[in-house]
Amino acid sequence: MKVAIVCDWLTNVGGAEKVLLAIHEMYPDAPIYTSQYNPKGIDWFKDADVRTGYLQHFPKKIRRLIPMLRQHYFDNLDLSEYDLVISVTGAEAKSIKCGTKTTHICYCHVPTQYYWQMYDDYVKNPGFGILNPIVRFFFKRFVKPLKNADYYAAQRPDYFVTISSYAANMIKRYYKREATVIAPPVDTDKFPVVKNTTRDGFINFSRQVSWKRQDLAIKACIKAGKKLTVIGEGPEHENLVKAANGSDLIRFLPFMSTEDLARELWHAEAFLFPSMEPFGIAPVEALSAGCPVIAYAKGGAKDYVINKKNGLLFGKQTVDSLAQALKDFEKLKLDQDFIAKSAQEYDVENFKKKLKKFIDEKVAK
C-alpha cells in the first residue's frame, strides 16, 4: 500500500509533532508533505523523506503571515497517486487533493482555531508583537473567504479522527463532520511513579502564552497561600513574573529535561491546568507520574480527569474558582496507583494500535 503523510508545517516541537512522529514510526517509508520545514527547530525526522513546496523559500519571519498561501499550496497538492493519505492538521493541510481510489484520513486536532472557536482571542492578540495592528487589520478583512475555504477543505477527507470529545464536538459544529476520538500519544513511560516522596506545592509546565492562563494559577496560589512552581518559557513570561509580584510562594524555572521534569512532578501535590484546551499532553504526563491534576472543567481535560478520583475539576476560569479548588483538594484522599494507571491508555503504543485498527477498517472498505 502506497502511503503519504501530510502536516501543516514542521518547524518546532509540540503535541502535534508527537502525533506526526508516531504515525511516521507506523509508516516509516511514507513521505511527509508540509508547507515548511525547519530541521533545526525539530530534529525528529532526520530519517524521513520530508517534502516542501514554494512556501519553503519565503523568509521564515513572514511564513506565519500567509494562511491564504498555505491554503493555496495544499489546495493544489495532488496526492492521488497514493492509496492512503493521512493528514495531521489543525489548519490547512486537510485540503489536499486525493483521487477516488485514495483513502484520506484526517487526524484533525481541532477546527482551525483562528477562524472558529478562538477567533475573538486571535483578533485581540494575534501574537505578532508590534505588528499586531497590521495583522489584525488584514486578518479581519480576509477572514470570511478564508473561513469558507477552510469549511470546504474539511469536506475533502473521507474520515476524521480527533483528539478528544471536545474536539469532536467542535468538528461537528463547524465542519458538519463526524469524528472518531483517538487521543494523541503521550510518553507515559518517561514519567514513572515514585512513591513516598515529600509533596509540597503545585506545578505547571507549558509554553507561556496568554491563552494557557498560567496567570490564574499564580494568582490563585497566592490567594490560597499555596506554593507553585511554574516551568517554561514564552512571550507571556514577563507578565507572569509581574503577576507573581515577588511572592515567595511562586518559583519560576526554565524548560528542563524530561528526567528533571519527572522529579519535579514527584514532589508536587498536583498539576494545575487552568487553560481551555482541546486535549493537553502535559496533564496526562503528570498523571502518569502519579501526580493528580486540577483542571478547568471544559475542553479535553474532561476526557481524562476523573473528578475526585485522579484530580479535581473546577467550574469557572477565574482566580476565585481555582483558589477554592485548591482548598477543596486538601480534603481529597487519592490513590497514586489509580492516578498513574488512568494515564496508561494514552501511551504511544496504544495510540498506534487504535489508529492502525481504524485505518485497516476504513481502507478495507
Tab-separated table of C-alpha atoms in Angstrom:
chain	number	residue	atom	x	y	z
A	1	MET	CA	0.000	0.000	0.000
A	2	LYS	CA	1.368	3.379	-1.035
A	3	VAL	CA	1.087	5.827	1.887
A	4	ALA	CA	1.708	9.574	2.274
A	5	ILE	CA	1.595	11.778	5.383
A	6	VAL	CA	0.729	15.485	5.353
A	7	CYS	CA	1.048	18.182	8.040
A	8	ASP	CA	0.543	21.957	8.139
A	9	TRP	CA	4.154	22.836	8.972
A	10	LEU	CA	7.107	21.183	10.651
A	11	THR	CA	9.102	23.849	12.458
A	12	ASN	CA	9.221	23.090	16.200
A	13	VAL	CA	8.426	20.537	18.881
A	14	GLY	CA	4.875	20.190	20.218
A	15	GLY	CA	1.935	17.864	20.707
A	16	ALA	CA	1.002	17.858	17.013
A	17	GLU	CA	4.543	16.842	16.117
A	18	LYS	CA	4.350	13.914	18.577
A	19	VAL	CA	1.296	12.651	16.703
A	20	LEU	CA	3.167	13.020	13.424
A	21	LEU	CA	6.198	11.168	14.824
A	22	ALA	CA	4.066	8.219	15.960
A	23	ILE	CA	2.442	7.976	12.513
A	24	HIS	CA	5.859	8.256	10.854
A	25	GLU	CA	7.004	5.327	13.006
A	26	MET	CA	3.961	3.365	11.794
A	27	TYR	CA	4.750	4.163	8.141
A	28	PRO	CA	8.492	4.968	8.032
A	29	ASP	CA	8.683	4.842	4.219
A	30	ALA	CA	5.815	7.286	3.685
A	31	PRO	CA	6.921	10.761	2.524
A	32	ILE	CA	5.836	13.705	4.676
A	33	TYR	CA	4.411	16.665	2.742
A	34	THR	CA	4.337	20.027	4.520
A	35	SER	CA	4.297	23.761	3.771
A	36	GLN	CA	7.583	24.462	5.554
A	37	TYR	CA	10.264	22.505	7.398
A	38	ASN	CA	12.926	23.647	9.878
A	39	PRO	CA	15.146	20.691	10.883
A	40	LYS	CA	16.933	22.917	13.413
A	41	GLY	CA	13.653	23.542	15.221
A	42	ILE	CA	12.737	19.854	15.269
A	43	ASP	CA	15.259	17.075	14.650
A	44	TRP	CA	12.868	14.110	14.976
A	45	PHE	CA	12.535	13.492	11.246
A	46	LYS	CA	16.135	13.224	10.039
A	47	ASP	CA	15.402	9.763	8.628
A	48	ALA	CA	12.183	10.867	6.907
A	49	ASP	CA	11.506	11.961	3.339
A	50	VAL	CA	10.163	15.454	4.081
A	51	ARG	CA	8.880	17.295	1.014
A	52	THR	CA	8.088	21.029	0.951
A	53	GLY	CA	6.728	23.411	-1.659
A	54	TYR	CA	7.245	27.003	-2.714
A	55	LEU	CA	6.483	28.417	0.757
A	56	GLN	CA	9.774	26.970	1.991
A	57	HIS	CA	11.545	29.701	0.006
A	58	PHE	CA	9.771	32.552	1.827
A	59	PRO	CA	11.640	34.252	4.720
A	60	LYS	CA	10.899	32.409	7.980
A	61	LYS	CA	9.567	35.504	9.745
A	62	ILE	CA	6.698	36.057	7.302
A	63	ARG	CA	5.559	32.463	6.683
A	64	ARG	CA	3.055	32.635	9.549
A	65	LEU	CA	1.502	35.745	7.993
A	66	ILE	CA	0.269	33.966	4.889
A	67	PRO	CA	-2.502	31.436	5.689
A	68	MET	CA	-4.073	32.146	2.290
A	69	LEU	CA	-0.893	30.969	0.574
A	70	ARG	CA	-0.807	27.833	2.729
A	71	GLN	CA	-4.399	27.229	1.696
A	72	HIS	CA	-3.393	27.677	-1.949
A	73	TYR	CA	-0.405	25.331	-1.562
A	74	PHE	CA	-2.413	22.476	-0.037
A	75	ASP	CA	-5.405	23.038	-2.338
A	76	ASN	CA	-3.097	22.327	-5.260
A	77	LEU	CA	-1.148	19.470	-3.703
A	78	ASP	CA	-2.318	16.413	-5.646
A	79	LEU	CA	-1.663	13.123	-3.844
A	80	SER	CA	-3.975	10.938	-5.903
A	81	GLU	CA	-1.087	8.554	-6.685
A	82	TYR	CA	-1.288	7.208	-3.111
A	83	ASP	CA	-3.594	4.518	-1.733
A	84	LEU	CA	-3.716	6.101	1.744
A	85	VAL	CA	-3.097	9.689	2.814
A	86	ILE	CA	-3.037	10.665	6.487
A	87	SER	CA	-3.224	14.395	7.161
A	88	VAL	CA	-2.256	15.579	10.635
A	89	THR	CA	-3.651	19.062	10.915
A	90	GLY	CA	-5.153	21.901	12.874
A	91	ALA	CA	-5.133	24.250	9.875
A	92	GLU	CA	-4.862	23.929	6.081
A	93	ALA	CA	-3.298	20.519	5.343
A	94	LYS	CA	-6.678	18.766	5.175
A	95	SER	CA	-7.423	20.483	1.841
A	96	ILE	CA	-5.062	18.308	-0.240
A	97	LYS	CA	-6.378	16.701	-3.433
A	98	CYS	CA	-6.889	12.933	-3.471
A	99	GLY	CA	-8.167	10.645	-6.199
A	100	THR	CA	-11.262	8.460	-5.968
A	101	LYS	CA	-9.066	5.424	-5.243
A	102	THR	CA	-7.263	7.183	-2.395
A	103	THR	CA	-8.462	6.935	1.220
A	104	HIS	CA	-7.851	10.254	3.005
A	105	ILE	CA	-7.936	10.016	6.806
A	106	CYS	CA	-7.646	13.362	8.556
A	107	TYR	CA	-6.290	13.387	12.100
A	108	CYS	CA	-7.669	16.823	12.960
A	109	HIS	CA	-6.575	18.258	16.286
A	110	VAL	CA	-9.369	20.823	16.186
A	111	PRO	CA	-11.010	23.081	13.562
A	112	THR	CA	-8.662	25.902	12.565
A	113	GLN	CA	-8.816	27.862	15.795
A	114	TYR	CA	-8.115	31.370	14.475
A	115	TYR	CA	-11.144	31.086	12.157
A	116	TRP	CA	-13.607	29.422	14.505
A	117	GLN	CA	-13.619	28.796	18.262
A	118	MET	CA	-10.741	31.185	19.127
A	119	TYR	CA	-11.403	33.913	16.551
A	120	ASP	CA	-12.081	36.622	19.161
A	121	ASP	CA	-8.927	35.740	21.121
A	122	TYR	CA	-6.829	35.798	17.960
A	123	VAL	CA	-8.146	39.189	16.868
A	124	LYS	CA	-7.422	40.538	20.334
A	125	ASN	CA	-3.839	39.250	20.290
A	126	PRO	CA	-2.586	37.715	17.008
A	127	GLY	CA	0.800	37.109	18.616
A	128	PHE	CA	2.992	39.269	16.363
A	129	GLY	CA	4.003	41.946	18.875
A	130	ILE	CA	4.334	45.385	17.311
A	131	LEU	CA	2.889	44.015	14.059
A	132	ASN	CA	-0.399	43.082	15.775
A	133	PRO	CA	-2.370	46.110	14.460
A	134	ILE	CA	-1.341	45.385	10.859
A	135	VAL	CA	-2.047	41.646	11.146
A	136	ARG	CA	-5.392	42.351	12.831
A	137	PHE	CA	-6.396	44.819	10.098
A	138	PHE	CA	-5.786	42.405	7.213
A	139	PHE	CA	-6.969	39.300	9.026
A	140	LYS	CA	-10.398	40.790	9.782
A	141	ARG	CA	-10.832	41.675	6.110
A	142	PHE	CA	-9.770	38.298	4.732
A	143	VAL	CA	-11.269	36.009	7.371
A	144	LYS	CA	-14.631	35.393	5.682
A	145	PRO	CA	-13.258	33.857	2.448
A	146	LEU	CA	-10.632	32.011	4.492
A	147	LYS	CA	-13.333	30.509	6.716
A	148	ASN	CA	-15.314	29.453	3.660
A	149	ALA	CA	-12.213	27.845	2.158
A	150	ASP	CA	-11.479	26.090	5.443
A	151	TYR	CA	-15.018	24.715	5.640
A	152	TYR	CA	-14.930	23.361	2.084
A	153	ALA	CA	-11.465	21.892	2.709
A	154	ALA	CA	-12.953	19.988	5.658
A	155	GLN	CA	-15.354	18.249	3.281
A	156	ARG	CA	-12.494	16.612	1.350
A	157	PRO	CA	-11.239	13.916	3.779
A	158	ASP	CA	-13.038	10.591	3.765
A	159	TYR	CA	-12.796	10.193	7.542
A	160	PHE	CA	-11.996	12.358	10.550
A	161	VAL	CA	-10.131	11.284	13.669
A	162	THR	CA	-9.582	13.702	16.524
A	163	ILE	CA	-8.013	14.111	19.952
A	164	SER	CA	-10.940	14.428	22.387
A	165	SER	CA	-14.712	14.539	22.822
A	166	TYR	CA	-14.495	18.335	22.911
A	167	ALA	CA	-12.632	18.426	19.579
A	168	ALA	CA	-15.139	16.002	18.036
A	169	ASN	CA	-17.971	18.341	19.064
A	170	MET	CA	-16.140	21.312	17.503
A	171	ILE	CA	-15.599	19.391	14.248
A	172	LYS	CA	-19.303	18.551	14.119
A	173	ARG	CA	-20.295	22.117	14.992
A	174	TYR	CA	-18.080	23.949	12.488
A	175	TYR	CA	-17.403	21.378	9.764
A	176	LYS	CA	-20.626	19.302	9.990
A	177	ARG	CA	-18.482	16.144	10.070
A	178	GLU	CA	-18.413	13.176	12.438
A	179	ALA	CA	-15.068	12.318	14.036
A	180	THR	CA	-13.746	9.272	15.869
A	181	VAL	CA	-11.823	10.067	19.055
A	182	ILE	CA	-8.330	8.564	19.329
A	183	ALA	CA	-6.402	10.560	21.929
A	184	PRO	CA	-2.890	11.723	20.962
A	185	PRO	CA	0.161	9.728	22.096
A	186	VAL	CA	1.833	10.568	25.403
A	187	ASP	CA	5.274	9.326	26.502
A	188	THR	CA	3.886	7.940	29.749
A	189	ASP	CA	6.859	5.604	30.237
A	190	LYS	CA	9.152	8.620	30.624
A	191	PHE	CA	7.244	9.731	33.737
A	192	PRO	CA	7.418	6.780	36.158
A	193	VAL	CA	5.804	6.787	39.591
A	194	VAL	CA	7.988	7.236	42.660
A	195	LYS	CA	6.155	6.764	45.935
A	196	ASN	CA	6.724	8.125	49.432
A	197	THR	CA	8.160	11.449	48.291
A	198	THR	CA	7.597	14.720	50.105
A	199	ARG	CA	4.981	16.739	48.256
A	200	ASP	CA	4.956	20.480	48.751
A	201	GLY	CA	3.198	22.895	46.434
A	202	PHE	CA	1.676	22.745	42.967
A	203	ILE	CA	3.171	22.691	39.483
A	204	ASN	CA	2.500	23.873	35.942
A	205	PHE	CA	4.703	23.382	32.896
A	206	SER	CA	3.951	24.514	29.355
A	207	ARG	CA	4.756	27.191	26.832
A	208	GLN	CA	3.909	30.533	28.392
A	209	VAL	CA	1.304	32.128	26.143
A	210	SER	CA	-1.747	34.161	27.143
A	211	TRP	CA	-4.443	31.591	26.383
A	212	LYS	CA	-2.877	28.961	28.662
A	213	ARG	CA	-3.831	31.176	31.626
A	214	GLN	CA	-0.879	30.454	33.922
A	215	ASP	CA	-1.721	33.857	35.419
A	216	LEU	CA	-4.795	32.256	37.037
A	217	ALA	CA	-2.651	29.546	38.608
A	218	ILE	CA	-0.230	32.127	40.011
A	219	LYS	CA	-2.907	34.433	41.429
A	220	ALA	CA	-4.983	31.547	42.812
A	221	CYS	CA	-1.985	30.068	44.638
A	222	ILE	CA	-1.113	33.435	46.140
A	223	LYS	CA	-4.744	33.903	47.209
A	224	ALA	CA	-4.881	30.426	48.770
A	225	GLY	CA	-1.403	30.698	50.305
A	226	LYS	CA	-0.037	27.760	48.279
A	227	LYS	CA	3.344	27.245	46.651
A	228	LEU	CA	3.562	26.955	42.872
A	229	THR	CA	6.410	26.007	40.520
A	230	VAL	CA	5.969	27.447	37.024
A	231	ILE	CA	8.162	25.751	34.424
A	232	GLY	CA	8.534	27.024	30.890
A	233	GLU	CA	9.252	29.984	28.661
A	234	GLY	CA	7.347	32.069	26.163
A	235	PRO	CA	6.047	35.536	25.258
A	236	GLU	CA	3.971	35.800	28.465
A	237	HIS	CA	6.881	35.122	30.824
A	238	GLU	CA	7.441	38.721	31.925
A	239	ASN	CA	3.723	39.236	32.513
A	240	LEU	CA	3.635	36.095	34.657
A	241	VAL	CA	6.586	37.332	36.712
A	242	LYS	CA	4.683	40.597	37.242
A	243	ALA	CA	1.578	38.642	38.267
A	244	ALA	CA	3.654	36.869	40.931
A	245	ASN	CA	4.622	40.304	42.280
A	246	GLY	CA	7.711	38.969	44.028
A	247	SER	CA	5.784	36.431	46.121
A	248	ASP	CA	7.909	33.786	47.847
A	249	LEU	CA	5.172	31.283	47.012
A	250	ILE	CA	5.916	31.342	43.277
A	251	ARG	CA	9.030	29.758	41.764
A	252	PHE	CA	9.942	30.108	38.076
A	253	LEU	CA	12.118	27.560	36.269
A	254	PRO	CA	13.075	27.290	32.573
A	255	PHE	CA	12.269	24.325	30.359
A	256	MET	CA	14.151	21.249	31.527
A	257	SER	CA	14.867	17.660	30.562
A	258	THR	CA	12.167	15.014	30.878
A	259	GLU	CA	14.097	13.401	33.738
A	260	ASP	CA	14.223	16.643	35.720
A	261	LEU	CA	10.580	17.337	34.960
A	262	ALA	CA	9.629	13.921	36.331
A	263	ARG	CA	11.485	14.724	39.569
A	264	GLU	CA	9.539	17.962	39.915
A	265	LEU	CA	6.278	16.034	39.456
A	266	TRP	CA	7.219	13.539	42.163
A	267	HIS	CA	7.342	16.384	44.690
A	268	ALA	CA	4.232	18.259	43.537
A	269	GLU	CA	0.827	17.987	45.193
A	270	ALA	CA	-0.965	18.425	41.860
A	271	PHE	CA	-0.580	19.766	38.335
A	272	LEU	CA	-2.624	22.923	37.709
A	273	PHE	CA	-4.305	23.122	34.303
A	274	PRO	CA	-6.331	26.356	34.127
A	275	SER	CA	-6.485	26.653	30.329
A	276	MET	CA	-9.217	25.501	27.982
A	277	GLU	CA	-7.511	23.152	25.523
A	278	PRO	CA	-8.789	20.519	23.092
A	279	PHE	CA	-6.621	17.942	24.899
A	280	GLY	CA	-3.441	18.765	26.842
A	281	ILE	CA	-0.368	16.499	26.812
A	282	ALA	CA	1.276	17.920	29.964
A	283	PRO	CA	-1.558	16.978	32.373
A	284	VAL	CA	-1.504	13.367	31.146
A	285	GLU	CA	2.268	13.284	31.641
A	286	ALA	CA	1.636	14.444	35.204
A	287	LEU	CA	-0.948	11.717	35.772
A	288	SER	CA	1.460	9.060	34.523
A	289	ALA	CA	3.911	10.167	37.242
A	290	GLY	CA	1.196	9.715	39.855
A	291	CYS	CA	0.597	13.458	40.157
A	292	PRO	CA	-3.117	14.421	40.239
A	293	VAL	CA	-4.480	17.184	38.010
A	294	ILE	CA	-6.644	20.155	38.957
A	295	ALA	CA	-8.233	21.284	35.683
A	296	TYR	CA	-10.750	23.725	34.298
A	297	ALA	CA	-13.910	21.721	33.609
A	298	LYS	CA	-14.101	22.477	29.913
A	299	GLY	CA	-12.277	21.082	26.914
A	300	GLY	CA	-10.231	17.934	26.565
A	301	ALA	CA	-9.407	17.633	30.276
A	302	LYS	CA	-12.869	16.217	30.901
A	303	ASP	CA	-11.844	13.079	28.974
A	304	TYR	CA	-9.040	12.128	31.367
A	305	VAL	CA	-9.596	13.943	34.675
A	306	ILE	CA	-11.970	11.787	36.707
A	307	ASN	CA	-13.320	14.211	39.271
A	308	LYS	CA	-12.182	13.388	42.827
A	309	LYS	CA	-10.504	10.179	41.591
A	310	ASN	CA	-7.329	11.277	39.805
A	311	GLY	CA	-7.793	15.004	40.233
A	312	LEU	CA	-10.348	17.767	40.577
A	313	LEU	CA	-12.352	19.863	38.115
A	314	PHE	CA	-13.204	23.500	38.809
A	315	GLY	CA	-16.143	25.226	37.184
A	316	LYS	CA	-15.118	28.774	36.273
A	317	GLN	CA	-11.962	30.101	34.653
A	318	THR	CA	-11.420	32.594	37.486
A	319	VAL	CA	-8.960	33.108	40.326
A	320	ASP	CA	-11.644	32.551	42.966
A	321	SER	CA	-12.868	29.293	41.433
A	322	LEU	CA	-9.344	27.854	41.181
A	323	ALA	CA	-8.382	29.087	44.663
A	324	GLN	CA	-11.422	27.317	46.101
A	325	ALA	CA	-10.459	24.152	44.200
A	326	LEU	CA	-7.008	24.262	45.819
A	327	LYS	CA	-8.661	24.312	49.235
A	328	ASP	CA	-11.111	21.545	48.284
A	329	PHE	CA	-8.227	19.449	47.012
A	330	GLU	CA	-6.762	19.273	50.531
A	331	LYS	CA	-9.751	17.197	51.628
A	332	LEU	CA	-9.271	14.518	48.963
A	333	LYS	CA	-7.503	11.226	49.528
A	334	LEU	CA	-6.413	9.962	46.131
A	335	ASP	CA	-4.818	6.645	45.202
A	336	GLN	CA	-1.494	7.199	43.443
A	337	ASP	CA	-1.608	3.843	41.653
A	338	PHE	CA	-5.045	4.666	40.251
A	339	ILE	CA	-3.795	8.094	39.133
A	340	ALA	CA	-0.873	6.589	37.218
A	341	LYS	CA	-2.985	3.801	35.743
A	342	SER	CA	-5.528	6.310	34.423
A	343	ALA	CA	-2.843	7.712	32.091
A	344	GLN	CA	-1.696	4.426	30.563
A	345	GLU	CA	-4.404	4.232	27.904
A	346	TYR	CA	-2.799	7.319	26.337
A	347	ASP	CA	0.657	5.818	25.815
A	348	VAL	CA	2.281	5.758	22.372
A	349	GLU	CA	1.770	2.063	21.654
A	350	ASN	CA	-1.945	2.230	22.484
A	351	PHE	CA	-2.275	5.195	20.130
A	352	LYS	CA	-0.626	3.253	17.320
A	353	LYS	CA	-2.810	0.182	17.887
A	354	LYS	CA	-6.040	2.188	17.900
A	355	LEU	CA	-5.120	4.219	14.821
A	356	LYS	CA	-3.883	1.137	12.909
A	357	LYS	CA	-7.141	-0.674	13.658
A	358	PHE	CA	-9.149	2.344	12.458
A	359	ILE	CA	-7.092	2.630	9.276
A	360	ASP	CA	-7.338	-1.083	8.483
A	361	GLU	CA	-11.121	-0.983	8.878
A	362	LYS	CA	-11.545	2.049	6.625
A	363	VAL	CA	-9.071	1.061	3.913
A	364	ALA	CA	-10.668	-2.417	3.761
A	365	LYS	CA	-13.928	-0.770	2.697
